[in-house]
PDB file of C-alpha atoms and ligand atoms in Angstrom:
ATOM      1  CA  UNK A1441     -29.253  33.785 -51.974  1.00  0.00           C
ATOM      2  CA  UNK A1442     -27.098  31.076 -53.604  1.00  0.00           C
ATOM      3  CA  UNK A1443     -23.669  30.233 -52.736  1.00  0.00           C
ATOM      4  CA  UNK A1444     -22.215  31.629 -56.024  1.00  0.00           C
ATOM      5  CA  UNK A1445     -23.939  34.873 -55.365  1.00  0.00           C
ATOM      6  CA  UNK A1446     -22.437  35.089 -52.122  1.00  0.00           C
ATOM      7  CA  UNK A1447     -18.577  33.893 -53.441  1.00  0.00           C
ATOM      8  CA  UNK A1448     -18.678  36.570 -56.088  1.00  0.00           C
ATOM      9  CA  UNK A1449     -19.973  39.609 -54.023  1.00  0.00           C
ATOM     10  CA  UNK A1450     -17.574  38.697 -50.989  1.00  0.00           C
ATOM     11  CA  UNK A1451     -14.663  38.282 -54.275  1.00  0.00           C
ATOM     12  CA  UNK A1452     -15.146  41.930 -54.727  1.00  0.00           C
ATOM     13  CA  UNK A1453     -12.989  43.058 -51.847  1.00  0.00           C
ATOM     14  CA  UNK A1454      -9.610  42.854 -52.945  1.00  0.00           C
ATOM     15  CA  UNK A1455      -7.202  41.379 -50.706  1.00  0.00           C
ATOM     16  CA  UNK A1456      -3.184  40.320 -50.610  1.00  0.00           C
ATOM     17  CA  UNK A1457      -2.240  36.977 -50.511  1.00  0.00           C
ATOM     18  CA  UNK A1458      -0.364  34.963 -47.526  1.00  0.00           C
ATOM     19  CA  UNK A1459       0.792  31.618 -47.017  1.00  0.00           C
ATOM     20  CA  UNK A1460      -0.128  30.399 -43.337  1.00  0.00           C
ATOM     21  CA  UNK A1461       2.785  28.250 -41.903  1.00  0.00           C
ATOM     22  CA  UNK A1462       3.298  26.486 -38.992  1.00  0.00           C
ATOM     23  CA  UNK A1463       5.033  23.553 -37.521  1.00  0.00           C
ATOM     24  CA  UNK A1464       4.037  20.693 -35.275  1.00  0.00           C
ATOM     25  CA  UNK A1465       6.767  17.651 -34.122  1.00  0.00           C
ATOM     26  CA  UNK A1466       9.246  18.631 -36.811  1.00  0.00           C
ATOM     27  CA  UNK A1467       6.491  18.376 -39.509  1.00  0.00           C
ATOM     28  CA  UNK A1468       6.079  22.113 -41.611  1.00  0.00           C
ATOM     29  CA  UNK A1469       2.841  22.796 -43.314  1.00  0.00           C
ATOM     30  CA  UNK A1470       1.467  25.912 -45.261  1.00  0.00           C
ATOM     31  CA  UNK A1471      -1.307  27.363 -46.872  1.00  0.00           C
ATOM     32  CA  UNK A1472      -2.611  29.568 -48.684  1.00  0.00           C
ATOM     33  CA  UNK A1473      -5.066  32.124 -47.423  1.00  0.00           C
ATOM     34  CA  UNK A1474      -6.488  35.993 -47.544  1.00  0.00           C
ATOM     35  CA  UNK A1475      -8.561  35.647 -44.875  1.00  0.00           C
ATOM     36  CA  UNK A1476      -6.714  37.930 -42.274  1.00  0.00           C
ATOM     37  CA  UNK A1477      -7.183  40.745 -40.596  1.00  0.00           C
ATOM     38  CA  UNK A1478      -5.330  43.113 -38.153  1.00  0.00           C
ATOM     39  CA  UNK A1479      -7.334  42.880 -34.802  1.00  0.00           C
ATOM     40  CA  UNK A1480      -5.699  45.364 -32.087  1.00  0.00           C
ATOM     41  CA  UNK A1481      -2.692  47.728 -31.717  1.00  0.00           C
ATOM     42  CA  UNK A1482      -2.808  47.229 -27.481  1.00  0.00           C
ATOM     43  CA  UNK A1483      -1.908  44.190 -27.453  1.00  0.00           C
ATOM     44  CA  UNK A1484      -0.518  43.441 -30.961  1.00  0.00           C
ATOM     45  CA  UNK A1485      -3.323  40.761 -32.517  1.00  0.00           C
ATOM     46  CA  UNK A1486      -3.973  39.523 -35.779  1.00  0.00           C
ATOM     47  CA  UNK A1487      -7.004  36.807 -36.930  1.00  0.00           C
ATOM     48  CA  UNK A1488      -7.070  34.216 -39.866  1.00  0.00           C
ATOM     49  CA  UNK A1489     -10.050  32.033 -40.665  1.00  0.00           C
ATOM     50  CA  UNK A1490      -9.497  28.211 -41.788  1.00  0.00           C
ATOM     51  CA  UNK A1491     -11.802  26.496 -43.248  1.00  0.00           C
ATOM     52  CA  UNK A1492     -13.026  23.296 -41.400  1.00  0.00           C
ATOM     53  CA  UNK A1493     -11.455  20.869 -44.341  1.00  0.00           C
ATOM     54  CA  UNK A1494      -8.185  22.369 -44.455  1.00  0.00           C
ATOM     55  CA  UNK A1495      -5.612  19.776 -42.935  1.00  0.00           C
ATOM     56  CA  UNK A1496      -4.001  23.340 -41.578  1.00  0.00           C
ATOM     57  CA  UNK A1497      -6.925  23.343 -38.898  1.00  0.00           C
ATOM     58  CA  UNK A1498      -5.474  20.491 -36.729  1.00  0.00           C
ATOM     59  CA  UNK A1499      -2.241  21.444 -37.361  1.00  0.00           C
ATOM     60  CA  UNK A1500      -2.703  25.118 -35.399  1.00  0.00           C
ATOM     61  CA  UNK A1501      -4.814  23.461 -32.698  1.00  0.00           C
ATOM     62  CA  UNK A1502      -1.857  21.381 -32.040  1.00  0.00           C
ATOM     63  CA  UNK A1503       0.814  23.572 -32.378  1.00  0.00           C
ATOM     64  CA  UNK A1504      -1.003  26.742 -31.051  1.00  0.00           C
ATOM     65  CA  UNK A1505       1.057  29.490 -33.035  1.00  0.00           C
ATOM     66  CA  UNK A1506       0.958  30.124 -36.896  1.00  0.00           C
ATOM     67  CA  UNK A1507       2.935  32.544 -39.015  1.00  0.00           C
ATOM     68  CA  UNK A1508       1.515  34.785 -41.416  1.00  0.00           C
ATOM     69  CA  UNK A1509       3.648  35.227 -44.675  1.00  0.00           C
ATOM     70  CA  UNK A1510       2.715  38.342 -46.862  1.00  0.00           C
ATOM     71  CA  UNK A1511       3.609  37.334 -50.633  1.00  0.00           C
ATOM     72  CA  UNK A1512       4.942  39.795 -53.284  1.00  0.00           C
ATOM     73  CA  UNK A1513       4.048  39.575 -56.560  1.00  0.00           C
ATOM     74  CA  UNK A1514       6.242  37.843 -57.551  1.00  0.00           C
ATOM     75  CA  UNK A1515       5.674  34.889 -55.499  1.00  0.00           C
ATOM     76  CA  UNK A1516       2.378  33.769 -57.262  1.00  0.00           C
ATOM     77  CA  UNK A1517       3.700  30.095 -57.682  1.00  0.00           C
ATOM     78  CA  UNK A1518       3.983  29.983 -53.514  1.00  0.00           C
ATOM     79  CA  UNK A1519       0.558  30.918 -53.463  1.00  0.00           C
ATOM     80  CA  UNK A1520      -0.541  28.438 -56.012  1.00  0.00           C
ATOM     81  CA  UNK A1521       1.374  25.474 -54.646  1.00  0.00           C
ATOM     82  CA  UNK A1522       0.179  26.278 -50.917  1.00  0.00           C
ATOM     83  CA  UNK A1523      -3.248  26.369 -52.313  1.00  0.00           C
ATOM     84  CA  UNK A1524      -3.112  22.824 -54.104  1.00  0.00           C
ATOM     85  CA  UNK A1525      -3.551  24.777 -57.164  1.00  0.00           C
ATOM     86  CA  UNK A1526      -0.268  23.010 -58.634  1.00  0.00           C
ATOM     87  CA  UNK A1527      -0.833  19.419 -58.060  1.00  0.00           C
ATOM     88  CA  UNK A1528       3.020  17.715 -58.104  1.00  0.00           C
ATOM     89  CA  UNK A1529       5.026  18.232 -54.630  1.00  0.00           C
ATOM     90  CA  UNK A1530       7.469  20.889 -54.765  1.00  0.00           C
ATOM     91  CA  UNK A1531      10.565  21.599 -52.658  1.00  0.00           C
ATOM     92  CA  UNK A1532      10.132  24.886 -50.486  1.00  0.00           C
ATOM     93  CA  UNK A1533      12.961  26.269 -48.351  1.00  0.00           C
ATOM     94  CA  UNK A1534      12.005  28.094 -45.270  1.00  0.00           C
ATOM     95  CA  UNK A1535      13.964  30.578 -43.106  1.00  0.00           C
ATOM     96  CA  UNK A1536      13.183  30.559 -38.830  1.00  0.00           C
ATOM     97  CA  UNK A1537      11.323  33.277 -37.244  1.00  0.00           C
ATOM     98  CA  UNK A1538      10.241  32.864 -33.111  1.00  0.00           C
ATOM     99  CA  UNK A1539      10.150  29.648 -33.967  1.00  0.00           C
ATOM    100  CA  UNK A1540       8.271  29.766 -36.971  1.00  0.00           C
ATOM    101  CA  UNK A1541       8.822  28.467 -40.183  1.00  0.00           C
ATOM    102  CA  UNK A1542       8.830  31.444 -42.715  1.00  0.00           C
ATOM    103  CA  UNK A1543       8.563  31.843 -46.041  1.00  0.00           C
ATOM    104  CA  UNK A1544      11.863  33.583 -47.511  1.00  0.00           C
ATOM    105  CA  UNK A1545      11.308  36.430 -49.566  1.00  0.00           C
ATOM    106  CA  UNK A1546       7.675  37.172 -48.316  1.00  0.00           C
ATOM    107  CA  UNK A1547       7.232  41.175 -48.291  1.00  0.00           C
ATOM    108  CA  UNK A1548       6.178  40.497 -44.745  1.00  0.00           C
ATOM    109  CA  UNK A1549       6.336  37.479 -42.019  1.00  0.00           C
ATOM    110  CA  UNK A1550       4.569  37.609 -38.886  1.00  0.00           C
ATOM    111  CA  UNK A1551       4.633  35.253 -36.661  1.00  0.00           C
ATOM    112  CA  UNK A1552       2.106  34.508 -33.630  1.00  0.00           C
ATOM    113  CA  UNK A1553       1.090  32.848 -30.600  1.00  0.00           C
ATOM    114  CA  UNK A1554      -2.591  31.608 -30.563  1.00  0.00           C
ATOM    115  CA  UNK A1555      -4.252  33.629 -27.645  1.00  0.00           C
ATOM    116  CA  UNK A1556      -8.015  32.165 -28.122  1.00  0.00           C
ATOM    117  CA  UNK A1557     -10.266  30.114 -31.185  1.00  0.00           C
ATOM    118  CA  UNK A1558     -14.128  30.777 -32.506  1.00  0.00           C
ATOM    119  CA  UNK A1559     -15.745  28.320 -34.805  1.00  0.00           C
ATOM    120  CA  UNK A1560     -17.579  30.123 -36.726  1.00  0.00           C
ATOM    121  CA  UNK A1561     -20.046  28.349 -38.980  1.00  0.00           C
ATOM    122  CA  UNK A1562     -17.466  25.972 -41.190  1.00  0.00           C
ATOM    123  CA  UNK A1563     -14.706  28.171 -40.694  1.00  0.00           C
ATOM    124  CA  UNK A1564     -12.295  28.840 -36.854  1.00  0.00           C
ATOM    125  CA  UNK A1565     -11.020  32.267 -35.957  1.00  0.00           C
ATOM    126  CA  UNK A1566      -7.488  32.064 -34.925  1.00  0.00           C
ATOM    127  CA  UNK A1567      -6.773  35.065 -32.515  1.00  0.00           C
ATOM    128  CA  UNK A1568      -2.775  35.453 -32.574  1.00  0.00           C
ATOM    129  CA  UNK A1569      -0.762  37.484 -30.611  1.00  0.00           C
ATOM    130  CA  UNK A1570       2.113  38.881 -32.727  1.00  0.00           C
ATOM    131  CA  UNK A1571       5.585  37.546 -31.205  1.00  0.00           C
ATOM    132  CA  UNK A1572       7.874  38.837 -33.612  1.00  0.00           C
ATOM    133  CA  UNK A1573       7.768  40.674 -37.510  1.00  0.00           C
ATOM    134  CA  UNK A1574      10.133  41.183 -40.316  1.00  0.00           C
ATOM    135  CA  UNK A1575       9.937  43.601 -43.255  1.00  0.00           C
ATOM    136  CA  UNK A1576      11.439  43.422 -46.395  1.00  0.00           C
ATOM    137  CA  UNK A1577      11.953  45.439 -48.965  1.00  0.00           C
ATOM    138  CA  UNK A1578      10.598  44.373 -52.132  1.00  0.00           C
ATOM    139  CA  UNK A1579       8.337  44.080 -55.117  1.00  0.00           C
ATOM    140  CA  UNK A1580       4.388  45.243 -54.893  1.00  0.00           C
ATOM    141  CA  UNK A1581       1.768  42.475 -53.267  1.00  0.00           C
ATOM    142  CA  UNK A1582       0.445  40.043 -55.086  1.00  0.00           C
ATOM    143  CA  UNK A1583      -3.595  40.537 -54.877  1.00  0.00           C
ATOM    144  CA  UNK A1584      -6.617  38.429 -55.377  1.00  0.00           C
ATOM    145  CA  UNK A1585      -9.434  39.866 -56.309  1.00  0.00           C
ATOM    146  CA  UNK A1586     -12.690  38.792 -58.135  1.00  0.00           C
ATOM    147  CA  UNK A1587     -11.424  34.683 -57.517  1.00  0.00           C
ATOM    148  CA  UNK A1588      -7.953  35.257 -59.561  1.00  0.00           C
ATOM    149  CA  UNK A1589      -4.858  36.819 -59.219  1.00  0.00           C
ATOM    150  CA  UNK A1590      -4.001  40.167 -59.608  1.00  0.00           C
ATOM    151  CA  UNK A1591      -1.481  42.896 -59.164  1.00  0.00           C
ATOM    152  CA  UNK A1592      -1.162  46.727 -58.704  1.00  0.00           C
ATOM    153  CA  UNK A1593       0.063  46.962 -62.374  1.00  0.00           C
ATOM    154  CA  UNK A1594      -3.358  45.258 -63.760  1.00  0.00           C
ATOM    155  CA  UNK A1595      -5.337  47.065 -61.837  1.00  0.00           C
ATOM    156  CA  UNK A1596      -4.392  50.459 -62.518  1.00  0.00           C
ATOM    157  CA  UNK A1597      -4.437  49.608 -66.018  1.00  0.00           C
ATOM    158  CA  UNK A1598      -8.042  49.253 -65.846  1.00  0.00           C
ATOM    159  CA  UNK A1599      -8.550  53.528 -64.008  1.00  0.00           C
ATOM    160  CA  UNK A1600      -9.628  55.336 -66.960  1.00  0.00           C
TER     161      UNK A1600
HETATM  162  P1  FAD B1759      -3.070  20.643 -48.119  1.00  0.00           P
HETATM  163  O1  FAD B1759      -4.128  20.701 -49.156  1.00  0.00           O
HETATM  164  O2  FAD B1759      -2.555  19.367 -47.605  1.00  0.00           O
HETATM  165  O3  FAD B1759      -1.799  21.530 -48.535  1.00  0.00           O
HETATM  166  C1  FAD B1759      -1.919  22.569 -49.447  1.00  0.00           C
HETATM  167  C2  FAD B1759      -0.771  22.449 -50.430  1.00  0.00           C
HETATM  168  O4  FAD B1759       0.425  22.922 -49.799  1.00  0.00           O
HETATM  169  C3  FAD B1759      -0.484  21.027 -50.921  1.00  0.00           C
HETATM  170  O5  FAD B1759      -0.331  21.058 -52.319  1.00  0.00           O
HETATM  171  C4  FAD B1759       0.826  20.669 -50.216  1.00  0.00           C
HETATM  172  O6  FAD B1759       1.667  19.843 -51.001  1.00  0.00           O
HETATM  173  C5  FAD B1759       1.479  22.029 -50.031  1.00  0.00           C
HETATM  174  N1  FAD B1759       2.360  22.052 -48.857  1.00  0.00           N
HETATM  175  C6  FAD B1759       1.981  22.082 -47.554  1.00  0.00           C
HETATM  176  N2  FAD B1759       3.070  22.091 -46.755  1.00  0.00           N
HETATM  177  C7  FAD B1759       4.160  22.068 -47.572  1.00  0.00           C
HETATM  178  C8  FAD B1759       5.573  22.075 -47.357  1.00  0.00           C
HETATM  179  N3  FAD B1759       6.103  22.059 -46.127  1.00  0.00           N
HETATM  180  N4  FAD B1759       6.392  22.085 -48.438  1.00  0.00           N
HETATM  181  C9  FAD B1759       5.892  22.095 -49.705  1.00  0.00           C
HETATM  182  N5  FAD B1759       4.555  22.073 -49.983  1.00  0.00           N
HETATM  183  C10 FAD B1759       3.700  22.065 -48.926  1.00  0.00           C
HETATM  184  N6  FAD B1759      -8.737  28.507 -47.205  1.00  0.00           N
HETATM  185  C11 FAD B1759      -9.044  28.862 -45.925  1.00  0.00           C
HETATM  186  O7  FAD B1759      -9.413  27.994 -45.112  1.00  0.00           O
HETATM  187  N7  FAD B1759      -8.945  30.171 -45.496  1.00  0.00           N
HETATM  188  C12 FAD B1759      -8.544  31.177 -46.323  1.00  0.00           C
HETATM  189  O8  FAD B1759      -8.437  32.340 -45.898  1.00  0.00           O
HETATM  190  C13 FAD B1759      -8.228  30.829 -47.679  1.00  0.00           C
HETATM  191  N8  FAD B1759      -7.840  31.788 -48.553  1.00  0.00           N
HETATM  192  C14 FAD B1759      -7.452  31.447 -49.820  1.00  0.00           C
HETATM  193  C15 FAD B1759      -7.001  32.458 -50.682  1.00  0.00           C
HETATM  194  C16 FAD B1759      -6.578  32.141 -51.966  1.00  0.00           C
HETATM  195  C17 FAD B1759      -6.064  33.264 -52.869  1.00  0.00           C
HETATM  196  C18 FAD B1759      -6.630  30.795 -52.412  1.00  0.00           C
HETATM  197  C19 FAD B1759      -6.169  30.443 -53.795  1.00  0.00           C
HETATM  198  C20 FAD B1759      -7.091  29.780 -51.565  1.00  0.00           C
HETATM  199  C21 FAD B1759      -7.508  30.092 -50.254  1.00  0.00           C
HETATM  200  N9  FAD B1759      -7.960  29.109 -49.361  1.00  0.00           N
HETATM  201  C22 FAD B1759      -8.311  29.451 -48.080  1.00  0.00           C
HETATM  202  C23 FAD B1759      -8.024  27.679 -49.772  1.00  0.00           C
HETATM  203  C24 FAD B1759      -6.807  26.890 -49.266  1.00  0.00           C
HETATM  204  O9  FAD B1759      -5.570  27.494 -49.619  1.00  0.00           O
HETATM  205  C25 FAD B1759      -6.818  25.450 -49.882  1.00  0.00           C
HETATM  206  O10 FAD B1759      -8.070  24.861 -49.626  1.00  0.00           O
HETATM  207  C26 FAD B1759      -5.697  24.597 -49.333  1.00  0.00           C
HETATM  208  O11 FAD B1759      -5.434  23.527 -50.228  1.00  0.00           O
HETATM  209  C27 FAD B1759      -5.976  23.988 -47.987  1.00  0.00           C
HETATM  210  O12 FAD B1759      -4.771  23.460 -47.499  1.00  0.00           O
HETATM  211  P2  FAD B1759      -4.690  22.304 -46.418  1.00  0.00           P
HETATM  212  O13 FAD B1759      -4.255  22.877 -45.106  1.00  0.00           O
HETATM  213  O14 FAD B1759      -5.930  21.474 -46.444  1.00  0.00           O
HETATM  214  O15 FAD B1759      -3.454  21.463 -46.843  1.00  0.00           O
END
């Protein structure tokens, strides 16, 4: 099995869209990433998976808590920017949350304590324990699915 084959079969599961932040010495970083999962109810634990070239890896090692920003759809340019997808630097405001940076107007921010790490082939587990959430009501999620973005609207477009 080539890698191809294996991107487009694992593209196939839908998924939202976040922007991972955290902050380390006064310095905020983010990225872009749908690899997160809900772990546990009792306690409250969520997992992401960075790839071992991200510069976001050292950054959580060091700082040892992460936030997890759920983006609407209308935040597709967040996405793209924390994703290097839009090359010039852009100016992002954040809001606070346990000591978090967060990104404002994200349908959801989450933010978490590490609690444990698993490298996993190129990729580490982050294990966080959920220290504080906000919901906000807004617009529908902005989705990724077969390697580009999508929406609720587009997809039910294509139910016959
Ligand atoms: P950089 O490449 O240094 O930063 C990423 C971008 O964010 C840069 O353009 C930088 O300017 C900008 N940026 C960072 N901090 C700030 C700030 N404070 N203010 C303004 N701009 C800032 N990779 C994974 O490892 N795991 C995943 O689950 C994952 N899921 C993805 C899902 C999608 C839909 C997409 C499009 C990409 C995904 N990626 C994932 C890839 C990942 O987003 C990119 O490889 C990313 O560029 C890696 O970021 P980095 O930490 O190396 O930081």
């Amino acid at each position: 099995m080539d890698d191809r084959q294996f991107r487009n079969a694992m593209g196939k599961f839908a998924t939202g869209v976040n922007v991972i932040t955290t902050e380390f010495n006064g310095d905020v970083h983010g990225m872009t990433a749908n690899a997160f999962m809900s772990v546990s109810l009792d306690p409250k634990l969520v997992v992401i998976s960075i790839g071992e070239n991200a510069s976001m890896l050292e950054k959580i090692r060091k700082s040892k808590k992460y936030a997890v920003n759920i983006l609407s759809n209308n935040q597709k340019d967040l996405s793209m920017i924390f994703a290097g997808q839009i090359k010039e630097e852009r100016h992002v405001d954040f809001e606070w949350l346990a000591d978090l940076p967060v990104i404002k107007g994200a349908s959801t921010q989450i933010s978490c304590e590490v609690v444990n790490e698993h490298v996993e082939g190129d990729h580490t587990l982050f294990i966080g324990k959920v220290v504080d959430l906000k919901l906000q009501e807004c617009s529908d999620p902005l989705l990724f699915y077969k390697g580009q973005y999508s929406s609720l609207e587009k997809t039910s477009n294509l139910v016959m």
